[in-house]
Every structure is written in C-alpha cells, then in structure tokens.
C-alpha cells in the first residue's frame, strides 16, 4: 500500500492498452523483447491455432531452409519406397544385378528427377501403376515448388521495420529534471520517414489487497519526426505529471513494471508503413546513466558516420 500511495495521482490511466487489469492472471512480462506478445495459446486443435504461412514467413532463415531441405529429402524417400515396393523391375534402366541398396538409391534419384521434373531419361517408368505414381509425384513436385516459391517471395517482400532498440532503457539527466530514455536506430540501407512513437508504462500494484495492472501513457519529448536516418532517443521527461515522478533507484529494483514501445514509420523501399515494438522490464532500466553519442563527422568532413556498435553503449552519471 505504501508504494501505491507513492504513485503520482496526476498521472492519467491508459485503459486502451488491450491488456487486462487482473495481475494474478498474468505470468512474466507483457511483451517480449522482439515485440511479440508473451502469450501461449492452448485449447482448440493444434492445427487450428497455427497459421503455417505466418510460421514459415516469420521463422529464422536457417530454420526455413532446414524445413525445405528436410521436406525434400522425406518426400523423395517416400516415393522411392513406393517405387521399391511396386517393384524395381518396373523402372527401366536399373540393372537387375545390383544390390537392393543400390536399387533403392537408383529409385530415390529417379524420384528426385521426377519430383523436380528434370527427367534425365536414364530411368523411365514401365507399367500403369509406376507411370501413375510418377505422374502423381510430378504434380506434387510442381505444387510444392509453387508453394516454396511463394514462401521465398513472401519472406523477401515482407515489409519489415529494420530498427534495433537499445538493450536497456536509461534514467538520465534531462535539463533540470530526469528522463526515461530509450534509443533506436535503423541498421540497413533503408529510408524511414514520418516516424511515430508511443510509450506506455505498465505496473502491477496491490490495491485493496488485490494485485491489479495499471497502465499509463508516457508523454514524449518528440512523438514524431520527419526523417529517421540516424539514431533516435525517445525521451519521457519525468515531470510532476509523470507516473514515474519521485521514483528512485530502489523503486525500479523492487517494483514489477514494464515499458512498452511502439514505433510506426514509412519505408521508402517497401513503399509501405512498417511497425515494430519492444518492451523493457524495470530490471532492464539503468538508473543514473546516459547514452554515448552514436554518430560523428568523418575525417574528411564529407559524411556523417553512424556507428551501430555503439547503440547500447552508455556511461554512468550522477544526478545533481
């Protein structure tokens, strides 16, 4: 109750966050560092809960390529087994004197040629059932490559906000007061314009013996900039109207809270609006530090150098 009395009464509650107020129903953070909701869905059938298209588009490239490669191996293994079960004698071009392992290998490579519609002609199907199976495999191959091509295109053409956020948020001096600061920067050869930012604070507090979630919109020094080409430090001035007013280092260490950051900007390359978000729990906030400058003039005074490796660098400061 003592901490509840410390919360600034001038701060305005935000009831439009989409998160529930019952703190006992939540586990862990609200939003993961990568911006995804920290929610695990269950109930309904597994296949009804999963969008395979979204899964394949969002998974890391090494997993995506592994799935494609494993599917290619398994589908050919399946058809090779069926060819072998029908009888190798129905595949013209495989010597009958070879061992069964060699015959199966030849059936596998024939399957791969049929699946990809390469058709070298060294081996050909003989008989109705073998020819029917080869025709069905060729159809499966065409459909599979059409799906794979669509997934490749979807991954490359997906509008993505190529922005990186600092690992930590900082409480730093800001004029005569202090401010909550979070830094971000574009890290690829993209051009961002009309960038907008929104920051929200969520805290779990005890009210009348019940834990509840409270959310507050945090006013920013700049909520919109015309061009995002260098780093952008989002600053929430901790004024007398801020819900963080009179918070000290111990409060950030002992209270369960989280800062949500939402960014929306226009990407010239995609010619589309892109968005991203992240969050910082209170234990990811460093009290008494400021970011080190990320950009500086080149030696020949002809360019501005943006050092991406300095995104997370900060130095400790002492409040007056």
mmCIF file of C-alpha atoms in Angstrom:
data_model
loop_
_atom_site.group_PDB
_atom_site.id
_atom_site.type_symbol
_atom_site.label_atom_id
_atom_site.label_comp_id
_atom_site.label_asym_id
_atom_site.label_seq_id
_atom_site.Cartn_x
_atom_site.Cartn_y
_atom_site.Cartn_z
ATOM 1 C CA UNK A 1 0.000 0.000 0.000
ATOM 2 C CA UNK A 2 2.925 2.311 0.694
ATOM 3 C CA UNK A 3 4.074 2.116 -2.911
ATOM 4 C CA UNK A 4 0.521 2.677 -4.195
ATOM 5 C CA UNK A 5 0.425 5.939 -2.267
ATOM 6 C CA UNK A 6 3.659 6.931 -3.954
ATOM 7 C CA UNK A 7 2.200 6.713 -7.470
ATOM 8 C CA UNK A 8 1.639 10.162 -8.905
ATOM 9 C CA UNK A 9 -2.078 10.964 -8.716
ATOM 10 C CA UNK A 10 -1.683 13.434 -11.594
ATOM 11 C CA UNK A 11 -0.777 10.610 -13.977
ATOM 12 C CA UNK A 12 -3.642 9.638 -16.272
ATOM 13 C CA UNK A 13 -4.529 5.973 -16.557
ATOM 14 C CA UNK A 14 -4.478 4.404 -20.040
ATOM 15 C CA UNK A 15 -7.382 1.971 -20.429
ATOM 16 C CA UNK A 16 -6.836 1.239 -24.133
ATOM 17 C CA UNK A 17 -3.743 -0.966 -23.977
ATOM 18 C CA UNK A 18 -5.531 -4.252 -24.637
ATOM 19 C CA UNK A 19 -4.028 -5.846 -21.524
ATOM 20 C CA UNK A 20 -6.203 -6.982 -18.647
ATOM 21 C CA UNK A 21 -6.145 -5.412 -15.197
ATOM 22 C CA UNK A 22 -6.068 -8.652 -13.166
ATOM 23 C CA UNK A 23 -2.384 -9.059 -12.331
ATOM 24 C CA UNK A 24 -2.889 -12.566 -10.917
ATOM 25 C CA UNK A 25 -3.837 -13.795 -14.394
ATOM 26 C CA UNK A 26 -0.525 -12.753 -15.958
ATOM 27 C CA UNK A 27 2.778 -14.588 -15.913
ATOM 28 C CA UNK A 28 6.073 -12.936 -16.820
ATOM 29 C CA UNK A 29 6.319 -9.845 -18.963
ATOM 30 C CA UNK A 30 3.535 -8.491 -21.142
ATOM 31 C CA UNK A 31 5.584 -8.127 -24.344
ATOM 32 C CA UNK A 32 8.759 -9.992 -25.327
ATOM 33 C CA UNK A 33 11.899 -8.128 -26.349
ATOM 34 C CA UNK A 34 11.266 -8.958 -30.007
ATOM 35 C CA UNK A 35 7.856 -7.312 -29.797
ATOM 36 C CA UNK A 36 5.732 -10.464 -29.769
ATOM 37 C CA UNK A 37 3.052 -10.952 -27.136
ATOM 38 C CA UNK A 38 4.173 -13.114 -24.222
ATOM 39 C CA UNK A 39 1.130 -15.374 -24.606
ATOM 40 C CA UNK A 40 0.982 -19.138 -25.084
ATOM 41 C CA UNK A 41 -2.288 -20.256 -26.651
ATOM 42 C CA UNK A 42 -3.913 -23.573 -25.872
ATOM 43 C CA UNK A 43 -7.286 -25.149 -26.386
ATOM 44 C CA UNK A 44 -8.759 -25.928 -29.814
ATOM 45 C CA UNK A 45 -6.892 -28.305 -32.066
ATOM 46 C CA UNK A 46 -3.221 -27.545 -32.657
ATOM 47 C CA UNK A 47 -3.727 -27.250 -36.424
ATOM 48 C CA UNK A 48 -6.476 -24.657 -35.852
ATOM 49 C CA UNK A 49 -4.174 -22.498 -33.713
ATOM 50 C CA UNK A 50 -1.296 -22.423 -36.182
ATOM 51 C CA UNK A 51 -1.083 -20.393 -39.378
ATOM 52 C CA UNK A 52 1.535 -22.290 -41.338
ATOM 53 C CA UNK A 53 2.030 -19.384 -43.722
ATOM 54 C CA UNK A 54 2.814 -16.969 -40.873
ATOM 55 C CA UNK A 55 5.004 -19.601 -39.215
ATOM 56 C CA UNK A 56 7.082 -20.155 -42.360
ATOM 57 C CA UNK A 57 7.332 -16.422 -43.074
ATOM 58 C CA UNK A 58 8.413 -15.485 -39.541
ATOM 59 C CA UNK A 59 10.812 -18.318 -38.695
ATOM 60 C CA UNK A 60 14.590 -17.677 -38.900
ATOM 61 C CA UNK A 61 16.164 -18.269 -42.298
ATOM 62 C CA UNK A 62 18.192 -21.280 -41.101
ATOM 63 C CA UNK A 63 15.037 -22.991 -39.835
ATOM 64 C CA UNK A 64 13.183 -22.140 -43.045
ATOM 65 C CA UNK A 65 15.935 -23.629 -45.229
ATOM 66 C CA UNK A 66 16.131 -26.673 -42.954
ATOM 67 C CA UNK A 67 12.385 -27.293 -43.310
ATOM 68 C CA UNK A 68 12.628 -27.039 -47.116
ATOM 69 C CA UNK A 69 15.633 -29.386 -47.214
ATOM 70 C CA UNK A 70 14.122 -31.967 -44.837
ATOM 71 C CA UNK A 71 10.801 -31.913 -46.728
ATOM 72 C CA UNK A 72 12.678 -32.507 -49.992
ATOM 73 C CA UNK A 73 14.557 -35.487 -48.526
ATOM 74 C CA UNK A 74 11.490 -37.051 -46.910
ATOM 75 C CA UNK A 75 9.126 -36.678 -49.861
ATOM 76 C CA UNK A 76 11.632 -38.329 -52.175
ATOM 77 C CA UNK A 77 12.278 -41.030 -49.597
ATOM 78 C CA UNK A 78 8.527 -41.713 -49.501
ATOM 79 C CA UNK A 79 8.138 -42.000 -53.278
ATOM 80 C CA UNK A 80 11.323 -44.061 -53.592
ATOM 81 C CA UNK A 81 9.914 -46.512 -51.041
ATOM 82 C CA UNK A 82 6.674 -46.805 -53.039
ATOM 83 C CA UNK A 83 8.610 -47.380 -56.274
ATOM 84 C CA UNK A 84 10.657 -50.028 -54.498
ATOM 85 C CA UNK A 85 7.502 -51.672 -53.107
ATOM 86 C CA UNK A 86 5.853 -51.803 -56.564
ATOM 87 C CA UNK A 87 8.961 -53.437 -57.952
ATOM 88 C CA UNK A 88 12.252 -52.174 -59.305
ATOM 89 C CA UNK A 89 11.635 -54.188 -62.467
ATOM 90 C CA UNK A 90 9.024 -51.544 -63.369
ATOM 91 C CA UNK A 91 11.759 -48.897 -63.559
ATOM 92 C CA UNK A 92 13.542 -49.401 -66.830
ATOM 93 C CA UNK A 93 17.253 -48.595 -66.655
ATOM 94 C CA UNK A 94 18.094 -50.076 -63.245
ATOM 95 C CA UNK A 95 20.274 -53.184 -63.651
ATOM 96 C CA UNK A 96 18.758 -56.263 -62.023
ATOM 97 C CA UNK A 97 22.173 -57.433 -60.868
ATOM 98 C CA UNK A 98 22.632 -54.529 -58.443
ATOM 99 C CA UNK A 99 22.128 -54.992 -54.696
ATOM 100 C CA UNK A 100 18.878 -53.868 -53.094
ATOM 101 C CA UNK A 101 20.590 -50.832 -51.539
ATOM 102 C CA UNK A 102 21.862 -49.730 -54.937
ATOM 103 C CA UNK A 103 18.436 -50.330 -56.482
ATOM 104 C CA UNK A 104 16.783 -48.261 -53.749
ATOM 105 C CA UNK A 105 19.309 -45.486 -54.305
ATOM 106 C CA UNK A 106 18.540 -45.502 -58.023
ATOM 107 C CA UNK A 107 14.799 -45.333 -57.206
ATOM 108 C CA UNK A 108 15.486 -42.378 -54.900
ATOM 109 C CA UNK A 109 17.356 -40.438 -57.578
ATOM 110 C CA UNK A 110 14.608 -41.241 -60.098
ATOM 111 C CA UNK A 111 12.119 -39.840 -57.586
ATOM 112 C CA UNK A 112 14.198 -36.660 -57.227
ATOM 113 C CA UNK A 113 14.321 -36.262 -61.019
ATOM 114 C CA UNK A 114 10.566 -36.789 -61.311
ATOM 115 C CA UNK A 115 9.767 -34.505 -58.353
ATOM 116 C CA UNK A 116 11.794 -31.674 -59.855
ATOM 117 C CA UNK A 117 10.568 -32.528 -63.411
ATOM 118 C CA UNK A 118 14.207 -32.727 -64.568
ATOM 119 C CA UNK A 119 13.821 -36.127 -66.234
ATOM 120 C CA UNK A 120 17.305 -37.082 -67.426
ATOM 121 C CA UNK A 121 15.891 -40.156 -69.186
ATOM 122 C CA UNK A 122 18.344 -42.651 -67.715
ATOM 123 C CA UNK A 123 15.480 -44.367 -65.863
ATOM 124 C CA UNK A 124 11.855 -44.476 -67.020
ATOM 125 C CA UNK A 125 8.666 -45.976 -65.550
ATOM 126 C CA UNK A 126 7.207 -49.137 -67.063
ATOM 127 C CA UNK A 127 3.636 -50.220 -66.442
ATOM 128 C CA UNK A 128 0.433 -48.478 -65.431
ATOM 129 C CA UNK A 129 0.900 -48.169 -61.667
ATOM 130 C CA UNK A 130 4.503 -46.973 -61.864
ATOM 131 C CA UNK A 131 3.611 -44.427 -64.538
ATOM 132 C CA UNK A 132 0.613 -43.277 -62.479
ATOM 133 C CA UNK A 133 2.825 -42.848 -59.424
ATOM 134 C CA UNK A 134 5.394 -40.884 -61.436
ATOM 135 C CA UNK A 135 2.660 -38.614 -62.808
ATOM 136 C CA UNK A 136 1.295 -38.020 -59.293
ATOM 137 C CA UNK A 137 4.777 -37.249 -57.990
ATOM 138 C CA UNK A 138 5.390 -34.757 -60.789
ATOM 139 C CA UNK A 139 2.153 -32.976 -59.823
ATOM 140 C CA UNK A 140 3.151 -32.928 -56.147
ATOM 141 C CA UNK A 141 6.527 -31.548 -57.161
ATOM 142 C CA UNK A 142 5.016 -28.714 -59.208
ATOM 143 C CA UNK A 143 2.675 -27.748 -56.375
ATOM 144 C CA UNK A 144 5.454 -27.972 -53.770
ATOM 145 C CA UNK A 145 7.795 -25.729 -55.743
ATOM 146 C CA UNK A 146 4.965 -23.258 -56.337
ATOM 147 C CA UNK A 147 4.363 -23.082 -52.569
ATOM 148 C CA UNK A 148 8.085 -22.811 -51.823
ATOM 149 C CA UNK A 149 8.450 -20.027 -54.399
ATOM 150 C CA UNK A 150 5.558 -18.148 -52.806
ATOM 151 C CA UNK A 151 7.130 -18.515 -49.355
ATOM 152 C CA UNK A 152 10.501 -17.290 -50.631
ATOM 153 C CA UNK A 153 8.833 -14.277 -52.240
ATOM 154 C CA UNK A 154 6.784 -13.622 -49.096
ATOM 155 C CA UNK A 155 9.900 -13.639 -46.926
ATOM 156 C CA UNK A 156 11.808 -11.263 -49.206
ATOM 157 C CA UNK A 157 8.888 -8.920 -49.863
ATOM 158 C CA UNK A 158 7.503 -8.786 -46.304
ATOM 159 C CA UNK A 159 7.537 -5.169 -45.067
ATOM 160 C CA UNK A 160 9.840 -5.176 -42.066
ATOM 161 C CA UNK A 161 10.893 -2.341 -39.799
ATOM 162 C CA UNK A 162 14.670 -2.720 -39.782
ATOM 163 C CA UNK A 163 15.088 -0.938 -36.463
ATOM 164 C CA UNK A 164 17.141 -2.020 -33.488
ATOM 165 C CA UNK A 165 16.442 -0.907 -29.935
ATOM 166 C CA UNK A 166 18.989 -0.475 -27.172
ATOM 167 C CA UNK A 167 19.215 -3.399 -24.750
ATOM 168 C CA UNK A 168 18.486 -1.129 -21.806
ATOM 169 C CA UNK A 169 16.394 1.892 -21.040
ATOM 170 C CA UNK A 170 18.083 4.620 -19.015
ATOM 171 C CA UNK A 171 17.078 7.130 -16.363
ATOM 172 C CA UNK A 172 19.308 10.080 -17.263
ATOM 173 C CA UNK A 173 19.515 13.792 -16.507
ATOM 174 C CA UNK A 174 17.231 15.850 -18.717
ATOM 175 C CA UNK A 175 17.671 19.555 -18.231
ATOM 176 C CA UNK A 176 16.810 20.372 -14.643
ATOM 177 C CA UNK A 177 14.925 17.090 -14.205
ATOM 178 C CA UNK A 178 15.436 13.470 -15.245
ATOM 179 C CA UNK A 179 14.057 11.478 -18.134
ATOM 180 C CA UNK A 180 13.395 7.912 -19.221
ATOM 181 C CA UNK A 181 15.398 7.325 -22.404
ATOM 182 C CA UNK A 182 15.305 4.533 -24.985
ATOM 183 C CA UNK A 183 17.407 4.582 -28.141
ATOM 184 C CA UNK A 184 16.808 3.041 -31.553
ATOM 185 C CA UNK A 185 18.465 3.196 -34.948
ATOM 186 C CA UNK A 186 17.894 1.910 -38.497
ATOM 187 C CA UNK A 187 20.522 -0.718 -39.296
ATOM 188 C CA UNK A 188 20.001 -1.471 -43.001
ATOM 189 C CA UNK A 189 20.132 0.618 -46.177
ATOM 190 C CA UNK A 190 16.542 1.798 -45.846
ATOM 191 C CA UNK A 191 14.985 5.265 -45.726
ATOM 192 C CA UNK A 192 12.440 5.881 -42.969
ATOM 193 C CA UNK A 193 10.185 8.933 -42.941
ATOM 194 C CA UNK A 194 7.278 10.104 -40.794
ATOM 195 C CA UNK A 195 8.311 8.037 -37.790
ATOM 196 C CA UNK A 196 5.894 7.996 -34.846
ATOM 197 C CA UNK A 197 6.491 6.639 -31.362
ATOM 198 C CA UNK A 198 4.294 5.739 -28.422
ATOM 199 C CA UNK A 199 5.417 4.664 -24.975
ATOM 200 C CA UNK A 200 3.275 3.049 -22.255
ATOM 201 C CA UNK A 201 4.053 2.103 -18.678
ATOM 202 C CA UNK A 202 2.523 -0.970 -17.081
ATOM 203 C CA UNK A 203 2.829 -1.782 -13.368
ATOM 204 C CA UNK A 204 1.451 -4.451 -11.067
ATOM 205 C CA UNK A 205 0.364 -2.912 -7.779
ATOM 206 C CA UNK A 206 -1.652 -4.096 -4.789
ATOM 207 C CA UNK A 207 -4.947 -2.307 -4.355
ATOM 208 C CA UNK A 208 -7.318 -3.223 -1.516
ATOM 209 C CA UNK A 209 -5.457 -6.497 -1.076
ATOM 210 C CA UNK A 210 -5.755 -7.428 -4.760
ATOM 211 C CA UNK A 211 -2.979 -7.229 -7.338
ATOM 212 C CA UNK A 212 -4.012 -5.173 -10.341
ATOM 213 C CA UNK A 213 -2.320 -3.966 -13.513
ATOM 214 C CA UNK A 214 -2.208 -0.241 -14.110
ATOM 215 C CA UNK A 215 -1.193 1.339 -17.414
ATOM 216 C CA UNK A 216 -0.132 4.902 -18.142
ATOM 217 C CA UNK A 217 0.681 6.680 -21.398
ATOM 218 C CA UNK A 218 4.106 8.303 -21.185
ATOM 219 C CA UNK A 219 4.433 11.691 -22.844
ATOM 220 C CA UNK A 220 7.469 12.004 -25.093
ATOM 221 C CA UNK A 221 9.734 14.919 -25.846
ATOM 222 C CA UNK A 222 9.147 14.122 -29.554
ATOM 223 C CA UNK A 223 6.391 11.774 -30.644
ATOM 224 C CA UNK A 224 7.012 12.206 -34.372
ATOM 225 C CA UNK A 225 9.993 13.040 -36.569
ATOM 226 C CA UNK A 226 10.067 13.646 -40.314
ATOM 227 C CA UNK A 227 13.109 11.519 -41.098
ATOM 228 C CA UNK A 228 14.721 8.641 -39.211
ATOM 229 C CA UNK A 229 18.223 8.345 -40.664
ATOM 230 C CA UNK A 230 20.382 8.443 -37.521
ATOM 231 C CA UNK A 231 19.689 7.222 -34.010
ATOM 232 C CA UNK A 232 16.540 8.408 -32.239
ATOM 233 C CA UNK A 233 16.482 8.629 -28.459
ATOM 234 C CA UNK A 234 12.942 8.548 -27.125
ATOM 235 C CA UNK A 235 12.766 10.748 -24.047
ATOM 236 C CA UNK A 236 9.975 10.749 -21.499
ATOM 237 C CA UNK A 237 10.531 13.798 -19.257
ATOM 238 C CA UNK A 238 9.803 12.792 -15.662
ATOM 239 C CA UNK A 239 7.793 15.852 -14.720
ATOM 240 C CA UNK A 240 5.262 16.288 -11.932
ATOM 241 C CA UNK A 241 2.620 14.792 -14.247
ATOM 242 C CA UNK A 242 4.638 11.636 -14.951
ATOM 243 C CA UNK A 243 3.679 8.342 -13.265
ATOM 244 C CA UNK A 244 7.431 7.890 -12.628
ATOM 245 C CA UNK A 245 7.669 11.135 -10.684
ATOM 246 C CA UNK A 246 9.658 10.696 -7.428
ATOM 247 C CA UNK A 247 10.643 7.126 -8.369
ATOM 248 C CA UNK A 248 14.111 6.289 -7.098
ATOM 249 C CA UNK A 249 16.582 3.547 -7.923
ATOM 250 C CA UNK A 250 15.153 1.218 -5.264
ATOM 251 C CA UNK A 251 11.649 1.541 -6.700
ATOM 252 C CA UNK A 252 12.821 0.355 -10.114
ATOM 253 C CA UNK A 253 14.579 -2.579 -8.448
ATOM 254 C CA UNK A 254 11.666 -3.696 -6.260
ATOM 255 C CA UNK A 255 8.535 -2.978 -8.329
ATOM 256 C CA UNK A 256 7.227 -5.141 -11.170
ATOM 257 C CA UNK A 257 6.830 -2.804 -14.109
ATOM 258 C CA UNK A 258 7.301 -2.737 -17.855
ATOM 259 C CA UNK A 259 7.714 -0.084 -20.539
ATOM 260 C CA UNK A 260 6.108 -0.791 -23.936
ATOM 261 C CA UNK A 261 7.469 0.982 -27.015
ATOM 262 C CA UNK A 262 5.580 1.083 -30.304
ATOM 263 C CA UNK A 263 7.113 2.550 -33.488
ATOM 264 C CA UNK A 264 5.388 3.187 -36.807
ATOM 265 C CA UNK A 265 7.197 4.626 -39.829
ATOM 266 C CA UNK A 266 7.083 4.768 -43.628
ATOM 267 C CA UNK A 267 9.716 2.758 -45.509
ATOM 268 C CA UNK A 268 10.586 4.167 -48.941
ATOM 269 C CA UNK A 269 11.983 0.832 -50.134
ATOM 270 C CA UNK A 270 8.796 -1.126 -49.389
ATOM 271 C CA UNK A 271 6.663 1.947 -50.138
ATOM 272 C CA UNK A 272 4.637 0.895 -47.142
ATOM 273 C CA UNK A 273 4.105 1.674 -43.481
ATOM 274 C CA UNK A 274 6.018 -0.656 -41.165
ATOM 275 C CA UNK A 275 5.742 -1.084 -37.419
ATOM 276 C CA UNK A 276 7.673 -2.691 -34.613
ATOM 277 C CA UNK A 277 7.583 -2.776 -30.845
ATOM 278 C CA UNK A 278 9.557 -3.919 -27.843
ATOM 279 C CA UNK A 279 9.432 -3.672 -24.067
ATOM 280 C CA UNK A 280 11.689 -3.066 -21.085
ATOM 281 C CA UNK A 281 11.025 -4.510 -17.655
ATOM 282 C CA UNK A 282 12.117 -2.424 -14.670
ATOM 283 C CA UNK A 283 15.173 -4.628 -14.155
ATOM 284 C CA UNK A 284 16.268 -3.650 -17.691
ATOM 285 C CA UNK A 285 16.235 0.043 -16.762
ATOM 286 C CA UNK A 286 19.563 1.505 -15.650
ATOM 287 C CA UNK A 287 19.241 4.360 -13.182
ATOM 288 C CA UNK A 288 21.843 7.127 -13.498
ATOM 289 C CA UNK A 289 23.309 6.694 -16.989
ATOM 290 C CA UNK A 290 23.245 8.380 -20.389
ATOM 291 C CA UNK A 291 23.805 7.078 -23.909
ATOM 292 C CA UNK A 292 27.111 7.613 -25.698
ATOM 293 C CA UNK A 293 26.737 9.506 -28.975
ATOM 294 C CA UNK A 294 26.440 7.144 -31.954
ATOM 295 C CA UNK A 295 27.307 9.430 -34.852
ATOM 296 C CA UNK A 296 30.137 11.781 -35.664
ATOM 297 C CA UNK A 297 31.782 13.612 -38.555
ATOM 298 C CA UNK A 298 34.031 11.679 -40.955
ATOM 299 C CA UNK A 299 37.726 12.504 -41.149
ATOM 300 C CA UNK A 300 37.352 14.312 -44.481
ATOM 301 C CA UNK A 301 34.268 16.168 -43.218
ATOM 302 C CA UNK A 302 32.193 14.804 -46.131
ATOM 303 C CA UNK A 303 29.887 12.323 -44.347
ATOM 304 C CA UNK A 304 28.255 11.554 -41.032
ATOM 305 C CA UNK A 305 29.339 8.224 -39.560
ATOM 306 C CA UNK A 306 26.653 6.228 -37.730
ATOM 307 C CA UNK A 307 28.393 3.660 -35.522
ATOM 308 C CA UNK A 308 25.838 0.884 -34.999
ATOM 309 C CA UNK A 309 28.102 -0.871 -32.491
ATOM 310 C CA UNK A 310 27.519 1.996 -30.068
ATOM 311 C CA UNK A 311 23.754 1.521 -29.900
ATOM 312 C CA UNK A 312 23.922 0.009 -26.405
ATOM 313 C CA UNK A 313 26.849 1.993 -25.024
ATOM 314 C CA UNK A 314 26.218 4.294 -22.091
ATOM 315 C CA UNK A 315 28.140 5.972 -19.304
ATOM 316 C CA UNK A 316 27.169 6.427 -15.701
ATOM 317 C CA UNK A 317 26.240 9.877 -14.461
ATOM 318 C CA UNK A 318 25.477 11.378 -11.092
ATOM 319 C CA UNK A 319 22.277 13.344 -10.564
ATOM 320 C CA UNK A 320 22.650 16.799 -9.091
#
